[in-house]
Coordinates of C-alpha atoms (C1' of nucleotides) in Angstrom, one line a residue:
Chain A
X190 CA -41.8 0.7 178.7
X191 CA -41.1 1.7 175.5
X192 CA -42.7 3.0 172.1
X193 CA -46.1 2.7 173.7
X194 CA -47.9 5.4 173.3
X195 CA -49.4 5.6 177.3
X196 CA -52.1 4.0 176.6
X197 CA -52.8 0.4 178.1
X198 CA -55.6 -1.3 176.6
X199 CA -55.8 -5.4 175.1
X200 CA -53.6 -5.6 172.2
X201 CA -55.3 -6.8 169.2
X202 CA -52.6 -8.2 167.1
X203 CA -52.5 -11.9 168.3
X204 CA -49.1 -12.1 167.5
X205 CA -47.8 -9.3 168.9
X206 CA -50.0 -10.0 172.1
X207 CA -48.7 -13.3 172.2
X208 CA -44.9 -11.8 172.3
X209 CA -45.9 -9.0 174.7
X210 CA -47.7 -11.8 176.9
X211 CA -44.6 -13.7 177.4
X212 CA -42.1 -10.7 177.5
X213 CA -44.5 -9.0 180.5
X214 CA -44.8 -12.4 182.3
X215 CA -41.0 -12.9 182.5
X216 CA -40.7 -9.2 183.3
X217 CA -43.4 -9.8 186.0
X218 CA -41.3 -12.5 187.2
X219 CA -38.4 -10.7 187.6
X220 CA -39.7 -7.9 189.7
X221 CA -41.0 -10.3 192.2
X222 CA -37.8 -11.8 192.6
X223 CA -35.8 -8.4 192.9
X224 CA -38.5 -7.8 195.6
X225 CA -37.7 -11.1 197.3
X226 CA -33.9 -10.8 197.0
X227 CA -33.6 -6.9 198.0
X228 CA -36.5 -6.5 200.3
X229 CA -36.7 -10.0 201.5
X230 CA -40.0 -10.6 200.9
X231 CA -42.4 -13.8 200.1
X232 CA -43.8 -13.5 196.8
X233 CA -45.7 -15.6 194.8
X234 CA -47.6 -15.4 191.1
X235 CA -49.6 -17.6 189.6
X236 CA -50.3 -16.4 185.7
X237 CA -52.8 -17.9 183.0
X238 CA -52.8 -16.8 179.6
X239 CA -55.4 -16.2 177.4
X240 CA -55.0 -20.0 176.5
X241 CA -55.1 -20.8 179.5
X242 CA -51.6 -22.4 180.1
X243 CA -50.6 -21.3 183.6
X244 CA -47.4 -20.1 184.9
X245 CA -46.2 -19.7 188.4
X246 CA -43.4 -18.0 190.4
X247 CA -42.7 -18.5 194.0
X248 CA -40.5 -17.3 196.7
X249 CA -39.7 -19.7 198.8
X250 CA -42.9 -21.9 196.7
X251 CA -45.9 -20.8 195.1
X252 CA -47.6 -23.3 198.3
X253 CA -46.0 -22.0 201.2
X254 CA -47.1 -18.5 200.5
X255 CA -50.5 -19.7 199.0
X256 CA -50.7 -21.7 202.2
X257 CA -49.6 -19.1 204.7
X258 CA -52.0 -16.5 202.8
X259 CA -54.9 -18.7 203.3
X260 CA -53.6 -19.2 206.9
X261 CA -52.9 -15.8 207.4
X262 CA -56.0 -13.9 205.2
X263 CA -59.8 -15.5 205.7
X264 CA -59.3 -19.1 206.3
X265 CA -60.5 -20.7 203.4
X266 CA -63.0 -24.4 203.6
X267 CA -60.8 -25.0 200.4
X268 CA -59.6 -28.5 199.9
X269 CA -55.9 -27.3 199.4
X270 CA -53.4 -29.0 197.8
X271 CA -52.7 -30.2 194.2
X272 CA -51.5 -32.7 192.1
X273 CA -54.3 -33.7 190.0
X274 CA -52.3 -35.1 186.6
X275 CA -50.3 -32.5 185.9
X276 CA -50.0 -31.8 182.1
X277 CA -47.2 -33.0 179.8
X278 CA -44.6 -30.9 177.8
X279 CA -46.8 -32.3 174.9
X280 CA -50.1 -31.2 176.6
X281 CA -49.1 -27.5 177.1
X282 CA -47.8 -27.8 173.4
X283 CA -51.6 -28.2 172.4
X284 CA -52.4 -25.6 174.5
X285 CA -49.9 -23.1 172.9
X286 CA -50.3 -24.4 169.2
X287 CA -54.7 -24.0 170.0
X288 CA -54.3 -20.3 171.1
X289 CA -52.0 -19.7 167.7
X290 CA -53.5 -21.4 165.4
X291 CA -56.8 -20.1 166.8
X292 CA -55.8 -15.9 167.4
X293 CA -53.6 -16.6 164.2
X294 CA -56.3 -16.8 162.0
X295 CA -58.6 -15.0 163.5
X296 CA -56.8 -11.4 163.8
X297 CA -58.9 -7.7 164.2
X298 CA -62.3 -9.3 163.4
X299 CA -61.7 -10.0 160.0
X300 CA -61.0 -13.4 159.4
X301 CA -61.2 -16.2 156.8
X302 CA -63.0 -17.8 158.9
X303 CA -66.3 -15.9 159.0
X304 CA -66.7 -16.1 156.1
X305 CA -68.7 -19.1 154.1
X306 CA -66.1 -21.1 152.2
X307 CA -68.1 -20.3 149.1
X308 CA -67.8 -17.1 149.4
X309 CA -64.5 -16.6 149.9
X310 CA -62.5 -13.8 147.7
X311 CA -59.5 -15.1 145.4
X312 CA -57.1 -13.8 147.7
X313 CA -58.5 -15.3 150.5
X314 CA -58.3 -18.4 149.4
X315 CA -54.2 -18.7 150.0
X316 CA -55.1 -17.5 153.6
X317 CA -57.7 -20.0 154.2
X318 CA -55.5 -22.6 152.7
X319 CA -52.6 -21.3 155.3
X320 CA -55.0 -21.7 158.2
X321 CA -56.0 -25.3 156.6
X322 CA -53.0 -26.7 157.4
X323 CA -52.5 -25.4 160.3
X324 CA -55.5 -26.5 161.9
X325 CA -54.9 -30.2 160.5
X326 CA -51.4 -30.0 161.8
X327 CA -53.1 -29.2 165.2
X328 CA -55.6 -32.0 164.5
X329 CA -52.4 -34.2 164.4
X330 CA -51.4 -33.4 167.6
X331 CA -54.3 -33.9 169.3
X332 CA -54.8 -37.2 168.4
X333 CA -51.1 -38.2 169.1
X334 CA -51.7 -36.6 172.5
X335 CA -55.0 -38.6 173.6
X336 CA -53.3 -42.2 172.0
X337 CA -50.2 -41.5 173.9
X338 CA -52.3 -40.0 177.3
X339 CA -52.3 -43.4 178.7
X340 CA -48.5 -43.9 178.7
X341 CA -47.6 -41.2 179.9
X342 CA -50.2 -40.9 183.0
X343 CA -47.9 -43.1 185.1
X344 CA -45.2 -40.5 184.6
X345 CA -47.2 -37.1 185.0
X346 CA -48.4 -38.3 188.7
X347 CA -45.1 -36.9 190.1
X348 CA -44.1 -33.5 188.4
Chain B
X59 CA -34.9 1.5 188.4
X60 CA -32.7 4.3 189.0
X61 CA -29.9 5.4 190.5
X62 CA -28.8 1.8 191.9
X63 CA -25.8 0.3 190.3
X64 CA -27.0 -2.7 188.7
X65 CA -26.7 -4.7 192.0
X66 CA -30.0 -6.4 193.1
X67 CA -29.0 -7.7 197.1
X68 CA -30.5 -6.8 200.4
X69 CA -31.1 -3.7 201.7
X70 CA -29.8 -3.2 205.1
X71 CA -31.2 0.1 206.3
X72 CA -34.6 -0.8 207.6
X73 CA -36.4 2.6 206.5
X74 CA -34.9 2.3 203.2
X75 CA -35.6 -1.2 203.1
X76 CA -40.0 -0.1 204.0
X77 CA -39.7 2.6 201.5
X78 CA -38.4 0.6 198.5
X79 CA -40.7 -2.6 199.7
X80 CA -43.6 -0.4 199.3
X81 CA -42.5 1.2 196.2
X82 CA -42.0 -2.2 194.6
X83 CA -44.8 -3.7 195.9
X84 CA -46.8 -1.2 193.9
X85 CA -44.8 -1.7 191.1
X86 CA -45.4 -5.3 190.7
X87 CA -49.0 -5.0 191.3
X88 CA -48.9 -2.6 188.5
X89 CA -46.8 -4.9 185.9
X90 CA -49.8 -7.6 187.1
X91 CA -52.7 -5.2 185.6
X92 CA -51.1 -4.2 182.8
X93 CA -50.3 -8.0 181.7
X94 CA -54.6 -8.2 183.1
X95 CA -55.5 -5.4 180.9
X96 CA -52.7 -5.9 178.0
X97 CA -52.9 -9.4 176.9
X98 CA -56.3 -10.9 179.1
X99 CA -54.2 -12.9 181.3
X100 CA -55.3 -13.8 184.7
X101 CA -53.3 -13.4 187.0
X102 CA -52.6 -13.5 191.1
X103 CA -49.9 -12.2 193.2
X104 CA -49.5 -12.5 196.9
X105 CA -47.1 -10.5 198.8
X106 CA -45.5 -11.3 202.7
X107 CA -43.2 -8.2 204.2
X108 CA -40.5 -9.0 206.2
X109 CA -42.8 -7.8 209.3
X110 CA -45.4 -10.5 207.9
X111 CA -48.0 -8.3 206.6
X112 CA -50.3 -9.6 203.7
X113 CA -50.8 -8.1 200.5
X114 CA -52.7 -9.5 197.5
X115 CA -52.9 -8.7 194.0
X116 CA -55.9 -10.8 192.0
X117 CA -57.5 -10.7 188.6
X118 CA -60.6 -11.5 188.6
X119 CA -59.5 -12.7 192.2
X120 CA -56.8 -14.2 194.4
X121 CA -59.0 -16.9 194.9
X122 CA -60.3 -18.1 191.6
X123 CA -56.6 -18.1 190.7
X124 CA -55.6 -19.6 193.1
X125 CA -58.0 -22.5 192.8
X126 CA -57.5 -22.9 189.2
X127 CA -54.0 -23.2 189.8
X128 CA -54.7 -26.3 191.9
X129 CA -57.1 -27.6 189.9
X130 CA -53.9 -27.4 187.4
X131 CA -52.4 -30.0 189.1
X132 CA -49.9 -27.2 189.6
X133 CA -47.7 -29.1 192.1
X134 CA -44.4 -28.3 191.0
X135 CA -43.7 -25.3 193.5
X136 CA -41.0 -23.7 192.6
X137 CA -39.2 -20.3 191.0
X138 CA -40.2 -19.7 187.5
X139 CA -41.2 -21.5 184.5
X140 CA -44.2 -23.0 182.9
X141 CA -46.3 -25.4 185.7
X142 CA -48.7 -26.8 182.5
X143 CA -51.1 -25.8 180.2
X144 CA -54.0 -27.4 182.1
X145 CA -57.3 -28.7 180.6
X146 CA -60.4 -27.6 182.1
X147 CA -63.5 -29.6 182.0
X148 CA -64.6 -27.3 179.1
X149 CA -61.2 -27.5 177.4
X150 CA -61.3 -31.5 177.7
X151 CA -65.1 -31.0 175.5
X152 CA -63.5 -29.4 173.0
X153 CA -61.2 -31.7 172.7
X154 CA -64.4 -34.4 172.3
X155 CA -65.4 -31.6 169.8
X156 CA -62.1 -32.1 168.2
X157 CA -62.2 -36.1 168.1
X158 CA -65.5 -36.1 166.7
X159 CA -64.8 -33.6 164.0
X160 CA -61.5 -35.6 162.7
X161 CA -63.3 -39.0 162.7
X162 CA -66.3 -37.8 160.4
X163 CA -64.1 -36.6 158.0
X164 CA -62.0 -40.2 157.8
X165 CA -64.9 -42.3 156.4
X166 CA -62.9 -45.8 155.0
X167 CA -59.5 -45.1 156.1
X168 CA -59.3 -42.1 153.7
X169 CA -59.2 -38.9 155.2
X170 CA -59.2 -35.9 153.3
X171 CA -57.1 -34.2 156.4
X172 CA -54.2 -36.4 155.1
X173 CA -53.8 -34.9 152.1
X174 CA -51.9 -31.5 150.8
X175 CA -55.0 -29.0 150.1
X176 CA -53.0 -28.5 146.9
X177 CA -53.4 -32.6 146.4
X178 CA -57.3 -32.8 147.2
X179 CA -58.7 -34.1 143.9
X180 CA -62.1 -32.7 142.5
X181 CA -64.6 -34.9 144.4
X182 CA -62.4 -34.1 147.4
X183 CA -63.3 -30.3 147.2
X184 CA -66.5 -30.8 148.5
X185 CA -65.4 -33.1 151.6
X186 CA -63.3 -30.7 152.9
X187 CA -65.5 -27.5 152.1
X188 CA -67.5 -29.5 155.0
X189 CA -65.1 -30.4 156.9
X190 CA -63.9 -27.0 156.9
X191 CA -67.0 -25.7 157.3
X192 CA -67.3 -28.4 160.8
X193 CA -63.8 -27.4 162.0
X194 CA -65.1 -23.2 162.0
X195 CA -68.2 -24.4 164.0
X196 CA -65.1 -26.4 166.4
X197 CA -62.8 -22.9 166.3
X198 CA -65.9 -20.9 167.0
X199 CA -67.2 -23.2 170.0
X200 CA -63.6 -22.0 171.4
X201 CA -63.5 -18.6 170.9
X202 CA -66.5 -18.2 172.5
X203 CA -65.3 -20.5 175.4
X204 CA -62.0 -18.4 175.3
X205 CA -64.2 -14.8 175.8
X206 CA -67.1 -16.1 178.3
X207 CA -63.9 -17.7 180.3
X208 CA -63.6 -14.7 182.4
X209 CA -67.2 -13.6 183.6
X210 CA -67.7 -17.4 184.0
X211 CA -64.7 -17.9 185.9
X212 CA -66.3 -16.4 189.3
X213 CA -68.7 -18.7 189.2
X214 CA -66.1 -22.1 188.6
X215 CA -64.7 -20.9 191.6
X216 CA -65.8 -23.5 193.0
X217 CA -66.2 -26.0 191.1
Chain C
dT48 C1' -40.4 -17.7 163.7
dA49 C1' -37.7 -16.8 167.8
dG50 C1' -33.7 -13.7 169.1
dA51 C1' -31.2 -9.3 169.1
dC52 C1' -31.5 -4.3 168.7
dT53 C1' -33.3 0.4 169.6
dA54 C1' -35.9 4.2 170.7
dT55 C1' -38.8 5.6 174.2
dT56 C1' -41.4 5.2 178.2
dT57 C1' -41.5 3.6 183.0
dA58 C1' -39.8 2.5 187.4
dT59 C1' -37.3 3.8 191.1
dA60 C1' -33.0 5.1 194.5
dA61 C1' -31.5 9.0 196.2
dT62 C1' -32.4 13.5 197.6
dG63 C1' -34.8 17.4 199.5
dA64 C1' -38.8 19.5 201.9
Chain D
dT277 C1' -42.0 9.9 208.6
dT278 C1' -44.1 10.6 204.0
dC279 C1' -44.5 13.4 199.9
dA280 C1' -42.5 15.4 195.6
dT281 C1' -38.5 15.8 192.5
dT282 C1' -35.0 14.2 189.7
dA283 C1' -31.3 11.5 187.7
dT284 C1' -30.7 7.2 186.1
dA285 C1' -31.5 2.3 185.3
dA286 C1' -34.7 -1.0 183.5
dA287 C1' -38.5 -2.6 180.7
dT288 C1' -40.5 -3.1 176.5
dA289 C1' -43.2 -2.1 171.6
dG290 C1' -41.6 -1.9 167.4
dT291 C1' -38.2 -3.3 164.2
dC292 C1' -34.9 -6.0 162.1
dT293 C1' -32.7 -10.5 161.4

DNA sequence: TAGACTATTTATAATGA
DNA sequence: TTCATTATAAATAGTCT
């Protein structure tokens, strides 16, 4: 790594967690493939973030090697196997815009919104604003998501 | 990596081929527990060698990964990328949480969410201090979904 | 904001014991 | 073989755009 000063603990900045998260996941990503393609292995990640937005690698699938590690490891009763609805691009949008809007505002324990609106400082108001429109621009895509869910559930029973 | 000439292919020699399988192998798991402990991302990693032995990786365990993933609907298998963001049972109540919260606040057609906050007139003010004051309860209700998520997640195992 | 860039730290292939 | 060492490549936190 770099500029890090050894020690590996949660990083508090929401921003900069959020960058590190998806720099470390891709960087996690690509060891396990150098590790298939040099040492010929089976490899396979599954990855949620804080969010809870999931990401997945997998070497020849993330199934067969889930399925052969459930074969091979204690066998599991599980009910294996997938495909509930999977989520939109839209859907994982939410998902991405919650966890911004949400860390965004809410950064080192000191946020605008602990506080009582009344008692807000002057220059705290211009944050709180910020975070206003933010939230109501999520608000906004919520409620396109849920009026358009029932279109698009006929598509999403493939992917 | 070191001393390798930028080419990522097989290794031939067997030995050398064990020596830099373990060493990666290690390597990766480490990555996985610093994205764990770095940014409080879940995440699971299974390993096959070429001789077919096992190794997992799992934060808080293969398993509850694992089964989240499928509860994901994560069907698309393959390398890389971004299955979903996937809505648990608890995500889809905040979303109900959500709803709720955007319809009180658009008594008669007129909301006061679809209006600049620069905009609001006087009589306005006071809507949206309760609104506000509605959608922190909302953003609260998440964060504290967002931090119990782990030490409850043993327990949705199964679920 | 998302990409480049850069200064450092890490990871690791080769080597030696 | 399996450590330890070391020289070098790679990853990445901070920074700048």
């Amino acid at each position: 790594m770099a500029r890090r000063s050894s020690e590996i603990k949660k990083i508090q900045d929401s921003s900069k967690r959020y960058v590190a998260f998806t720099k470390r996941r891709n960087g996690l990503f690509n060891k396990a493939r150098e590790l298939h393609e040099i040492c010929d292995a089976s490899v396979a990640i599954i990855v949620f973030s804080l969010a809870g937005n999931a990401y997945a690698f997998g070497d020849p699938s993330v199934c067969s090697v889930v399925d052969r590690y459930r074969q091979a490891g204690a066998a599991s009763p599980d009910n294996i196997i997938p495909v509930a609805g999977n989520l939109t691009a839209a859907e994982k949008k939410i998902g991405e815009i919650l966890e911004k809007a949400v860390e965004t505002n809410c950064t080192g324990g000191r946020s605008v919104w602990d506080k009582e609106v009344d008692k807000l400082e002057f220059g705290e108001i211009e944050d709180m604003k910020n975070a206003m429109e933010e939230m109501k621009k999520m608000i906004r895509l919520y409620q396109r998501r849920i009026l358009s869910d029932e279109s698009n559930r006929a598509k999403r029973s493939h992917a």
